[in-house]
């Protein structure tokens, strides 16, 4: 794993060379293409997620405990300045449980993610819809809107799952 570090650092440096609105000016959309090539992740990426992912500069993996990498890991998504949110990093941490004695596999006992601080009107995890109007006599009312949750990579991938969490499967 340590042997990969210089190669990954060089790749990151090369991708950031140049100028442009992309998180990876040397190869615009590099991380969007990489994530879209993963079959499970590609299913989560919606058309409204793609412009946001264009600002992704790098994905870094760090271990929760350097002495014991089997305890868990953290994925750090690094973003260029963008119109969608104020965060420059979004993290997802997986804490792993004990190894299964039969096959050695470890399952996550908790997954904690950064809550994205979306800029006003830029949250791709919701859709703004017109609220149902009630007829009022003689008064013109301003059209009200509500935000409805919709599928999104940022909703699915960056959700926290731990015992007691609303979406946790026991």
mmCIF file with all atom_site columns, C-alpha atoms in Angstrom, residues 87-168:
data_model
loop_
_atom_site.group_PDB
_atom_site.id
_atom_site.type_symbol
_atom_site.label_atom_id
_atom_site.label_alt_id
_atom_site.label_comp_id
_atom_site.label_asym_id
_atom_site.label_entity_id
_atom_site.label_seq_id
_atom_site.pdbx_PDB_ins_code
_atom_site.Cartn_x
_atom_site.Cartn_y
_atom_site.Cartn_z
_atom_site.occupancy
_atom_site.B_iso_or_equiv
_atom_site.pdbx_formal_charge
_atom_site.auth_seq_id
_atom_site.auth_comp_id
_atom_site.auth_asym_id
_atom_site.auth_atom_id
_atom_site.pdbx_PDB_model_num
ATOM 1  C CA . UNK A 1 87  ? -16.942 22.463  1.505  1.00 0.00 ? 87  UNK A CA 1
ATOM 2  C CA . UNK A 1 88  ? -13.547 21.726  -0.014 1.00 0.00 ? 88  UNK A CA 1
ATOM 3  C CA . UNK A 1 89  ? -13.550 18.185  1.365  1.00 0.00 ? 89  UNK A CA 1
ATOM 4  C CA . UNK A 1 90  ? -16.289 15.635  1.963  1.00 0.00 ? 90  UNK A CA 1
ATOM 5  C CA . UNK A 1 91  ? -15.347 12.580  4.010  1.00 0.00 ? 91  UNK A CA 1
ATOM 6  C CA . UNK A 1 92  ? -16.766 9.114   4.392  1.00 0.00 ? 92  UNK A CA 1
ATOM 7  C CA . UNK A 1 93  ? -15.370 6.954   7.205  1.00 0.00 ? 93  UNK A CA 1
ATOM 8  C CA . UNK A 1 94  ? -15.870 3.177   7.447  1.00 0.00 ? 94  UNK A CA 1
ATOM 9  C CA . UNK A 1 95  ? -15.241 1.540   10.828 1.00 0.00 ? 95  UNK A CA 1
ATOM 10 C CA . UNK A 1 96  ? -14.810 -2.209  10.401 1.00 0.00 ? 96  UNK A CA 1
ATOM 11 C CA . UNK A 1 97  ? -15.771 -4.926  12.855 1.00 0.00 ? 97  UNK A CA 1
ATOM 12 C CA . UNK A 1 98  ? -14.065 -8.193  13.697 1.00 0.00 ? 98  UNK A CA 1
ATOM 13 C CA . UNK A 1 99  ? -13.192 -10.598 10.894 1.00 0.00 ? 99  UNK A CA 1
ATOM 14 C CA . UNK A 1 100 ? -15.669 -13.358 10.134 1.00 0.00 ? 100 UNK A CA 1
ATOM 15 C CA . UNK A 1 101 ? -14.006 -16.567 11.426 1.00 0.00 ? 101 UNK A CA 1
ATOM 16 C CA . UNK A 1 102 ? -15.249 -18.544 8.414  1.00 0.00 ? 102 UNK A CA 1
ATOM 17 C CA . UNK A 1 103 ? -14.124 -16.340 5.532  1.00 0.00 ? 103 UNK A CA 1
ATOM 18 C CA . UNK A 1 104 ? -12.025 -13.548 7.085  1.00 0.00 ? 104 UNK A CA 1
ATOM 19 C CA . UNK A 1 105 ? -14.248 -10.785 5.682  1.00 0.00 ? 105 UNK A CA 1
ATOM 20 C CA . UNK A 1 106 ? -14.915 -7.674  7.720  1.00 0.00 ? 106 UNK A CA 1
ATOM 21 C CA . UNK A 1 107 ? -18.154 -5.722  7.648  1.00 0.00 ? 107 UNK A CA 1
ATOM 22 C CA . UNK A 1 108 ? -18.585 -2.062  8.445  1.00 0.00 ? 108 UNK A CA 1
ATOM 23 C CA . UNK A 1 109 ? -20.004 -1.471  11.917 1.00 0.00 ? 109 UNK A CA 1
ATOM 24 C CA . UNK A 1 110 ? -20.540 2.210   11.127 1.00 0.00 ? 110 UNK A CA 1
ATOM 25 C CA . UNK A 1 111 ? -20.224 4.615   8.232  1.00 0.00 ? 111 UNK A CA 1
ATOM 26 C CA . UNK A 1 112 ? -20.005 8.321   8.978  1.00 0.00 ? 112 UNK A CA 1
ATOM 27 C CA . UNK A 1 113 ? -20.054 11.015  6.331  1.00 0.00 ? 113 UNK A CA 1
ATOM 28 C CA . UNK A 1 114 ? -19.632 14.765  6.218  1.00 0.00 ? 114 UNK A CA 1
ATOM 29 C CA . UNK A 1 115 ? -22.916 16.636  5.873  1.00 0.00 ? 115 UNK A CA 1
ATOM 30 C CA . UNK A 1 116 ? -22.586 18.708  2.708  1.00 0.00 ? 116 UNK A CA 1
ATOM 31 C CA . UNK A 1 117 ? -23.180 22.440  3.203  1.00 0.00 ? 117 UNK A CA 1
ATOM 32 C CA . UNK A 1 118 ? -25.056 23.218  -0.014 1.00 0.00 ? 118 UNK A CA 1
ATOM 33 C CA . UNK A 1 119 ? -25.222 26.783  -1.298 1.00 0.00 ? 119 UNK A CA 1
ATOM 34 C CA . UNK A 1 120 ? -28.715 28.230  -1.495 1.00 0.00 ? 120 UNK A CA 1
ATOM 35 C CA . UNK A 1 121 ? -30.594 26.837  -4.487 1.00 0.00 ? 121 UNK A CA 1
ATOM 36 C CA . UNK A 1 122 ? -27.727 24.484  -5.463 1.00 0.00 ? 122 UNK A CA 1
ATOM 37 C CA . UNK A 1 123 ? -28.593 21.296  -3.516 1.00 0.00 ? 123 UNK A CA 1
ATOM 38 C CA . UNK A 1 124 ? -28.701 18.536  -6.155 1.00 0.00 ? 124 UNK A CA 1
ATOM 39 C CA . UNK A 1 125 ? -30.179 16.045  -3.661 1.00 0.00 ? 125 UNK A CA 1
ATOM 40 C CA . UNK A 1 126 ? -33.547 17.819  -3.752 1.00 0.00 ? 126 UNK A CA 1
ATOM 41 C CA . UNK A 1 127 ? -35.904 18.951  -6.468 1.00 0.00 ? 127 UNK A CA 1
ATOM 42 C CA . UNK A 1 128 ? -37.799 22.213  -6.124 1.00 0.00 ? 128 UNK A CA 1
ATOM 43 C CA . UNK A 1 129 ? -41.454 21.604  -6.955 1.00 0.00 ? 129 UNK A CA 1
ATOM 44 C CA . UNK A 1 130 ? -44.488 23.843  -6.926 1.00 0.00 ? 130 UNK A CA 1
ATOM 45 C CA . UNK A 1 131 ? -46.579 23.302  -3.839 1.00 0.00 ? 131 UNK A CA 1
ATOM 46 C CA . UNK A 1 132 ? -50.215 22.371  -4.281 1.00 0.00 ? 132 UNK A CA 1
ATOM 47 C CA . UNK A 1 133 ? -52.264 25.545  -4.312 1.00 0.00 ? 133 UNK A CA 1
ATOM 48 C CA . UNK A 1 134 ? -55.309 26.159  -2.212 1.00 0.00 ? 134 UNK A CA 1
ATOM 49 C CA . UNK A 1 135 ? -57.850 28.400  -3.847 1.00 0.00 ? 135 UNK A CA 1
ATOM 50 C CA . UNK A 1 136 ? -58.364 31.644  -2.027 1.00 0.00 ? 136 UNK A CA 1
ATOM 51 C CA . UNK A 1 137 ? -61.226 34.000  -2.778 1.00 0.00 ? 137 UNK A CA 1
ATOM 52 C CA . UNK A 1 138 ? -60.193 37.271  -4.333 1.00 0.00 ? 138 UNK A CA 1
ATOM 53 C CA . UNK A 1 139 ? -56.550 37.159  -3.243 1.00 0.00 ? 139 UNK A CA 1
ATOM 54 C CA . UNK A 1 140 ? -53.628 36.436  -5.515 1.00 0.00 ? 140 UNK A CA 1
ATOM 55 C CA . UNK A 1 141 ? -51.138 34.230  -3.716 1.00 0.00 ? 141 UNK A CA 1
ATOM 56 C CA . UNK A 1 142 ? -47.488 33.850  -4.517 1.00 0.00 ? 142 UNK A CA 1
ATOM 57 C CA . UNK A 1 143 ? -46.676 30.413  -5.886 1.00 0.00 ? 143 UNK A CA 1
ATOM 58 C CA . UNK A 1 144 ? -45.113 28.397  -3.073 1.00 0.00 ? 144 UNK A CA 1
ATOM 59 C CA . UNK A 1 145 ? -42.433 25.779  -3.644 1.00 0.00 ? 145 UNK A CA 1
ATOM 60 C CA . UNK A 1 146 ? -41.173 22.844  -1.641 1.00 0.00 ? 146 UNK A CA 1
ATOM 61 C CA . UNK A 1 147 ? -38.024 20.769  -1.828 1.00 0.00 ? 147 UNK A CA 1
ATOM 62 C CA . UNK A 1 148 ? -38.575 17.063  -2.448 1.00 0.00 ? 148 UNK A CA 1
ATOM 63 C CA . UNK A 1 149 ? -35.749 14.527  -1.929 1.00 0.00 ? 149 UNK A CA 1
ATOM 64 C CA . UNK A 1 150 ? -34.548 12.874  -5.122 1.00 0.00 ? 150 UNK A CA 1
ATOM 65 C CA . UNK A 1 151 ? -31.970 10.193  -5.938 1.00 0.00 ? 151 UNK A CA 1
ATOM 66 C CA . UNK A 1 152 ? -28.421 11.496  -5.966 1.00 0.00 ? 152 UNK A CA 1
ATOM 67 C CA . UNK A 1 153 ? -24.867 10.236  -5.607 1.00 0.00 ? 153 UNK A CA 1
ATOM 68 C CA . UNK A 1 154 ? -24.432 12.806  -2.843 1.00 0.00 ? 154 UNK A CA 1
ATOM 69 C CA . UNK A 1 155 ? -27.512 11.515  -0.984 1.00 0.00 ? 155 UNK A CA 1
ATOM 70 C CA . UNK A 1 156 ? -26.705 7.800   -1.347 1.00 0.00 ? 156 UNK A CA 1
ATOM 71 C CA . UNK A 1 157 ? -22.918 7.658   -1.119 1.00 0.00 ? 157 UNK A CA 1
ATOM 72 C CA . UNK A 1 158 ? -22.489 10.257  1.620  1.00 0.00 ? 158 UNK A CA 1
ATOM 73 C CA . UNK A 1 159 ? -25.054 9.039   4.111  1.00 0.00 ? 159 UNK A CA 1
ATOM 74 C CA . UNK A 1 160 ? -24.131 7.988   7.609  1.00 0.00 ? 160 UNK A CA 1
ATOM 75 C CA . UNK A 1 161 ? -25.043 4.478   8.723  1.00 0.00 ? 161 UNK A CA 1
ATOM 76 C CA . UNK A 1 162 ? -24.535 3.342   12.298 1.00 0.00 ? 162 UNK A CA 1
ATOM 77 C CA . UNK A 1 163 ? -26.584 1.489   14.901 1.00 0.00 ? 163 UNK A CA 1
ATOM 78 C CA . UNK A 1 164 ? -29.560 3.690   15.733 1.00 0.00 ? 164 UNK A CA 1
ATOM 79 C CA . UNK A 1 165 ? -29.331 5.745   12.520 1.00 0.00 ? 165 UNK A CA 1
ATOM 80 C CA . UNK A 1 166 ? -32.600 6.059   10.535 1.00 0.00 ? 166 UNK A CA 1
ATOM 81 C CA . UNK A 1 167 ? -31.331 4.064   7.521  1.00 0.00 ? 167 UNK A CA 1
ATOM 82 C CA . UNK A 1 168 ? -29.276 1.482   9.445  1.00 0.00 ? 168 UNK A CA 1
#
